[in-house]
XYZ file of C-alpha atoms in Angstrom:
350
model
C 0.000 0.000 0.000
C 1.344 3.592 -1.271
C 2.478 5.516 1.576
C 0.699 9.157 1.025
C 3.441 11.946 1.492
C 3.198 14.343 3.935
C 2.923 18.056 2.563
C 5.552 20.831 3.545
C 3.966 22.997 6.051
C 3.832 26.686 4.553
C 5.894 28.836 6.127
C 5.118 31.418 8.646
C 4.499 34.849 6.752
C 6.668 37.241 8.107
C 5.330 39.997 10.150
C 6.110 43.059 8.618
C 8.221 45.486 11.346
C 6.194 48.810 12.259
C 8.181 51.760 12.411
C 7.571 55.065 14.585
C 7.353 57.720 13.037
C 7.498 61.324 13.915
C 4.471 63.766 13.007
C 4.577 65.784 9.992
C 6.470 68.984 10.064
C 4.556 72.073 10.143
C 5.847 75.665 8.937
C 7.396 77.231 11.566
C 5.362 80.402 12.970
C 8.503 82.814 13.467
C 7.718 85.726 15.053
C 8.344 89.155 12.882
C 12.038 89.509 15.034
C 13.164 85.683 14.606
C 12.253 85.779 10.690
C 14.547 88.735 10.653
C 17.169 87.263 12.343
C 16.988 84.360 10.266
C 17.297 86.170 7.127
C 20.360 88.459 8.306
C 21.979 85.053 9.083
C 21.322 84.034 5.252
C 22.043 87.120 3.956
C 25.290 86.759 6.149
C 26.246 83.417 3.894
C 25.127 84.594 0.379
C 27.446 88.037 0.730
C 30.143 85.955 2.750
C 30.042 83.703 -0.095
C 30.179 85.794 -2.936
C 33.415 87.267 -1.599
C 34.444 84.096 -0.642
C 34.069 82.997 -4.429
C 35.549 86.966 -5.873
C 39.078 85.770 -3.163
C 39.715 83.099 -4.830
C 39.677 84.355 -8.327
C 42.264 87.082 -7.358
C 44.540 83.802 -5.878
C 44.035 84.648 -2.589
C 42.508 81.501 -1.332
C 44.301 78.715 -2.865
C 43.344 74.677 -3.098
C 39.343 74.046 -3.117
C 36.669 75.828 -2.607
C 32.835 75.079 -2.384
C 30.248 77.855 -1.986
C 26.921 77.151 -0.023
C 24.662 79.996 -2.452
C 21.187 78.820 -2.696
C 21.852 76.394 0.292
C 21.174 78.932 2.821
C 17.899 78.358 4.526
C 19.133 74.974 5.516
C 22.373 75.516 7.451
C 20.176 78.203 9.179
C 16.540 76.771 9.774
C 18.637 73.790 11.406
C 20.894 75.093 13.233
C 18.771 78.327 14.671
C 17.742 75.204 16.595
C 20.099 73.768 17.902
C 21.686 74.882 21.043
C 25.360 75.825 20.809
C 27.628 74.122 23.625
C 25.342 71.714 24.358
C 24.491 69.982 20.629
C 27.160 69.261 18.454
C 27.519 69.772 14.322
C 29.508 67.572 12.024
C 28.923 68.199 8.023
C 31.439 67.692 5.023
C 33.337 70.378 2.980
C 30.829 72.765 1.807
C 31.209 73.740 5.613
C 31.500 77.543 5.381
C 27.899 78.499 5.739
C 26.922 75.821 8.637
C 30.113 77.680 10.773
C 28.552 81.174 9.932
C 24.847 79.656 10.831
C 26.507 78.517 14.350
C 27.167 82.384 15.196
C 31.359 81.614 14.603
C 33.229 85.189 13.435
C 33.186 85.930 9.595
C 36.782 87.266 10.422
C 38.059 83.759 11.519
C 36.386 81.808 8.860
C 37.546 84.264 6.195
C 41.274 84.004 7.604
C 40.736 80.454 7.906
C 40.458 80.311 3.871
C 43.208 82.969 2.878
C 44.994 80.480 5.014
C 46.200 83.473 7.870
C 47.588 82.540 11.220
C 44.295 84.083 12.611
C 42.267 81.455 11.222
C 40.195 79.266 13.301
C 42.172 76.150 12.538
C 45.198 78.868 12.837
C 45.156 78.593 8.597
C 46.182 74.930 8.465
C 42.505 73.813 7.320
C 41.375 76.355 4.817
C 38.166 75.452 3.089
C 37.625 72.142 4.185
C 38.648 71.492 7.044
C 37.304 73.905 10.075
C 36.817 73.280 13.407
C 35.780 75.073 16.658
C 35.064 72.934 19.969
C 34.207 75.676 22.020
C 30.941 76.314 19.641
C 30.728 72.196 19.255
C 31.753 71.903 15.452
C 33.205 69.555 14.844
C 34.665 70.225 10.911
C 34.678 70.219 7.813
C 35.685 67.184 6.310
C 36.978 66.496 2.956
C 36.775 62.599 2.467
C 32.844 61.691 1.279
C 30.759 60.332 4.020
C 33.092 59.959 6.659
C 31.263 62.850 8.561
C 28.524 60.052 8.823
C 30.268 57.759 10.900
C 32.437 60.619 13.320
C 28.596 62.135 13.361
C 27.054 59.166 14.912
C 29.959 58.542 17.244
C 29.269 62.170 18.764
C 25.947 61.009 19.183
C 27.445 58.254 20.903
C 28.934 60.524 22.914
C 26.119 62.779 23.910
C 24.181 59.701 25.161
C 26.682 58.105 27.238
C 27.903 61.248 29.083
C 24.238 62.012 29.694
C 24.331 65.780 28.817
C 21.228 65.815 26.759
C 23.009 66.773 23.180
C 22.166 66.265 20.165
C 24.547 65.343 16.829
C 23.719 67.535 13.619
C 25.096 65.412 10.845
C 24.969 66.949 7.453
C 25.721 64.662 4.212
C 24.784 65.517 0.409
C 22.896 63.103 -1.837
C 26.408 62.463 -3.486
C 27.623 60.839 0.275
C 24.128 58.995 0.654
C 25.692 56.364 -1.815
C 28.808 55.276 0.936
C 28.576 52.360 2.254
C 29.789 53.745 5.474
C 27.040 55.806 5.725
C 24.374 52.878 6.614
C 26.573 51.235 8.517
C 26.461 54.060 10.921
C 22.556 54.142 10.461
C 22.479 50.448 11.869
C 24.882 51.384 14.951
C 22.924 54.541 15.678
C 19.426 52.684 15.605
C 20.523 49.565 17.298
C 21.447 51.861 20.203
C 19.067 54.230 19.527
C 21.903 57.792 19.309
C 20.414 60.776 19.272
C 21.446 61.894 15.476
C 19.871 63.822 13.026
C 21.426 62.666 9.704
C 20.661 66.044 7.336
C 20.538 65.108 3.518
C 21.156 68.325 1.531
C 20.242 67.393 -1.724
C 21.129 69.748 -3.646
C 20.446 67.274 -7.151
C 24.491 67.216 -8.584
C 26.413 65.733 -6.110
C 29.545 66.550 -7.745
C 28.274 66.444 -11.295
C 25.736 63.644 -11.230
C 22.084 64.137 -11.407
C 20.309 62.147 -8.787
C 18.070 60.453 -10.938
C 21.010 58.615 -13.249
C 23.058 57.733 -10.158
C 20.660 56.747 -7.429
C 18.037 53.503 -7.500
C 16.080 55.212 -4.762
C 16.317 59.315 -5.304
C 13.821 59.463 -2.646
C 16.858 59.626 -0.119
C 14.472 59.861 2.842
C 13.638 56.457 2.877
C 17.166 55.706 3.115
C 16.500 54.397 6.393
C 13.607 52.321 6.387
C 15.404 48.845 6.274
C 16.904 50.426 10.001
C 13.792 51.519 11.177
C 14.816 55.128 11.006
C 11.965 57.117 10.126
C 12.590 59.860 7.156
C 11.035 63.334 6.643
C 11.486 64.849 3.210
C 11.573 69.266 3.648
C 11.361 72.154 1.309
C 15.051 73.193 2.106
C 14.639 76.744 0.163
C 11.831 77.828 2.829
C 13.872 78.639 6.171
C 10.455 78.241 8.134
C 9.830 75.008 6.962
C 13.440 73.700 7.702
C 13.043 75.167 11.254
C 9.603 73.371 11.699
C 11.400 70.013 10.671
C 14.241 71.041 12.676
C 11.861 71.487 15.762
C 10.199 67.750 15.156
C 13.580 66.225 14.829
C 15.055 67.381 17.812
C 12.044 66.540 19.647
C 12.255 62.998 18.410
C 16.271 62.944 19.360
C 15.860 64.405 22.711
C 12.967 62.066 23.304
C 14.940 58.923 23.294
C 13.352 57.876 20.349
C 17.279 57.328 18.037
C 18.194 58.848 14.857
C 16.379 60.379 12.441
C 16.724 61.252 8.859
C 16.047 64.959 6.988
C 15.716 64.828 3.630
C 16.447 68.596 2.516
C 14.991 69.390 -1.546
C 18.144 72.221 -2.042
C 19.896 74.036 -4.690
C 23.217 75.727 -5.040
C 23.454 78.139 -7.642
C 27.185 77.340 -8.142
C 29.535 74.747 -9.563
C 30.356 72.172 -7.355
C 33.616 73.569 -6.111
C 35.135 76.975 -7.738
C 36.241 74.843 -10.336
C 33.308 73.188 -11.670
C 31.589 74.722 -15.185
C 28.854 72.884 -13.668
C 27.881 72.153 -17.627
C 25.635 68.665 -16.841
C 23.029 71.375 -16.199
C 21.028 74.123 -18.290
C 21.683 78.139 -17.167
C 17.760 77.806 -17.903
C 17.641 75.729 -14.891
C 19.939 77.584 -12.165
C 17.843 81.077 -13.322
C 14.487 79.058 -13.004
C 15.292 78.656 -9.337
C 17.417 81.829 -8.625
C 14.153 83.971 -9.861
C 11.512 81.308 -8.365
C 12.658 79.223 -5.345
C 15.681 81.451 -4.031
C 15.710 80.941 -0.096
C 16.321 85.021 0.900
C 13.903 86.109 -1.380
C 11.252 83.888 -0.225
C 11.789 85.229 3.317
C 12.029 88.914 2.083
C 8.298 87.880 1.115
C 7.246 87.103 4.202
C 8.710 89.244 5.816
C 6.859 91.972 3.594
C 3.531 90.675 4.489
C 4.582 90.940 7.888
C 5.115 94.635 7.091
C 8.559 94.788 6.744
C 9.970 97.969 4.270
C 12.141 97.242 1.505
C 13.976 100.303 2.875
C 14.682 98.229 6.382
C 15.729 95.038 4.246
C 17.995 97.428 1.810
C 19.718 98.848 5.494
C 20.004 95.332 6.865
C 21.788 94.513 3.443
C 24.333 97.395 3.727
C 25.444 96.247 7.392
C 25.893 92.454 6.177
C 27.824 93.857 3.155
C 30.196 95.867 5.434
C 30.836 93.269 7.883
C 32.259 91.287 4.915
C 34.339 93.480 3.401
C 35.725 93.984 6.678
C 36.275 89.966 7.244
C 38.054 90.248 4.101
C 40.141 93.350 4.857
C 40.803 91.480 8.384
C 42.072 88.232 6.434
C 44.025 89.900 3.803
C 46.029 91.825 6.112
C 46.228 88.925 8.621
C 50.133 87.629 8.486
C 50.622 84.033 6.947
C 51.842 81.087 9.872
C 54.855 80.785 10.979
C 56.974 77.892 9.401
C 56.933 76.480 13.199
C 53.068 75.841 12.821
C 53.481 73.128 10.604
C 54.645 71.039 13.382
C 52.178 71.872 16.281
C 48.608 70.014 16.586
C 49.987 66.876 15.097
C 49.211 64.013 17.425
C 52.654 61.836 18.132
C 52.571 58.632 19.774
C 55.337 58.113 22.351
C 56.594 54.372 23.036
């Protein structure tokens, strides 16, 4: 008699894993005095900037150099959040605007790039490579993505000394692709850091368009196989960065881990000083200078909150003259000493 075989029992379908998420951001409701403040501070990067960019075609800032213009409403709706000795910021080498955004001295970030003894890294870092503990920022860092992973070890920091800090970690979409990167998302979630990872996707990377070089461009979502929630923000509206700001850090502080900011950006510039930037139409970089700019947005709001073009043309003239003299402070700043290039260099003794 034929033996009748037993069927396979089907496996178990898999439960599929919930993840928390925060609520949506909302705009944030800035008072007539804070919306001013934040616009000065944008203001503060786009003229900074601009002479930044006019230095190094006379030759007086040498190597690289990578402007933040367009970027501005991110470095400030973040970091107008953030509280300065207590959180900490980490980003890569566009860094210039997120030092100005923490309230550091034009002078010392301009001397810092003519490469001047005054300097904040004493004009051994230049562009790339600044750095100011006492305000918590922690550089400027040239290699792609490795801000990810010294980010979410300051997290680690701020959790196991118990002082209530948050890490800032900005990456572009360009960094999004190292593999470093998630490995730091699985460390921070598995012990639950508190990180925000900042995406400024500004569409180029260095030369790339998103949508030829990334399977997901939806670089939010980059976390979901962690269980790190994402939030995708208008990065060219400085009130809605601040609103996300203000939902991730209450997520952070909470307890609740990392969290990812996806910020939509645009800089109006090459990639660094050297870039034609020709994998993109002038068409495109006037479309958004004339419709999406960041300062002019706020100069909008800031007129239906009854501002004068007169007060906004005034607050222009101060920023302008505090850059020209951060320049004038920097040019006439005297180079290092030869000595310098052997101080701050770590050397193991045996």
């Amino acid at each position: 008699m034929a033996r009748t075989a037993k069927k396979a029992a089907a496996p178990a379908a898999q439960q599929e894993p919930q993840i928390e998420r925060p609520p949506q951001p909302k705009r944030y409701e800035a008072t007539k005095d804070e919306l001013l403040q934040f616009y000065r501070e944008m203001l503060l990067i786009r003229r900074f900037e601009e002479r930044a960019g006019q230095l190094y075609g006379l030759g007086l800032i040498g190597g690289f150099c990578h402007l933040y213009i367009g970027q501005e409403a991110v470095g400030v709706g973040l970091q107008s959040a953030m509280t300065v000795g207590k959180d900490s910021v980490i980003t890569g080498y566009r860094d210039h605007g997120h030092m100005l955004a923490y309230g550091i001295d034009p002078k010392v970030i301009m001397a810092e790039l003519t490469g001047r003894a005054a300097g904040i890294s004493k004009g051994k870092g230049g562009s790339m490579h600044m750095f100011s503990v006492e305000h918590g920022f922690y550089g400027g860092h040239g290699i792609v993505g490795a801000q990810v992973s010294l980010g979410t070890g300051l997290a680690l920091k701020h959790q196991y000394s118990g002082d209530g800090g948050v890490c800032l970690t900005y990456f572009g979409d360009g960094a999004s692709n190292q593999g470093q990167v998630y490995e730091s998302f699985n460390m921070a979630k598995l012990w639950n850091l508190p990180v925000i990872y900042a995406i400024e996707n500004n569409k180029y990377a260095m030369g790339t368009s998103v949508q030829r070089s990334h399977s997901e461009p939806l670089l939010y979502r980059r976390g979901e196989s962690f269980r790190i929630p994402g939030i995708q923000v208008d990065g060219m509206d400085v009130l809605a960065v601040r609103g996300a700001a203000e939902v991730a850090l209450e997520w952070t502080r909470g307890g609740k881990g990392p969290i990812i900011l996806e910020l939509m950006t645009y800089r109006y510039r090459g990639h660094s000083m050297s870039d034609p930037a020709k994998y993109r139409t002038r068409e495109e970089v006037q479309d958004m200078r004339e419709h999406r700019d960041p300062i002019a947005h706020a100069e909008r709001d800031l007129a239906a909150m009854g501002v004068k073009e007169d007060e906004l043309k005034a607050i222009d003239k101060e920023i302008k003259d505090i850059v020209v003299g951060a320049a004038k402070f920097a040019e006439d700043a005297p180079e290092p000493e030869a000595s310098e290039l052997t101080t701050d260099v770590l050397v193991e003794s045996y």
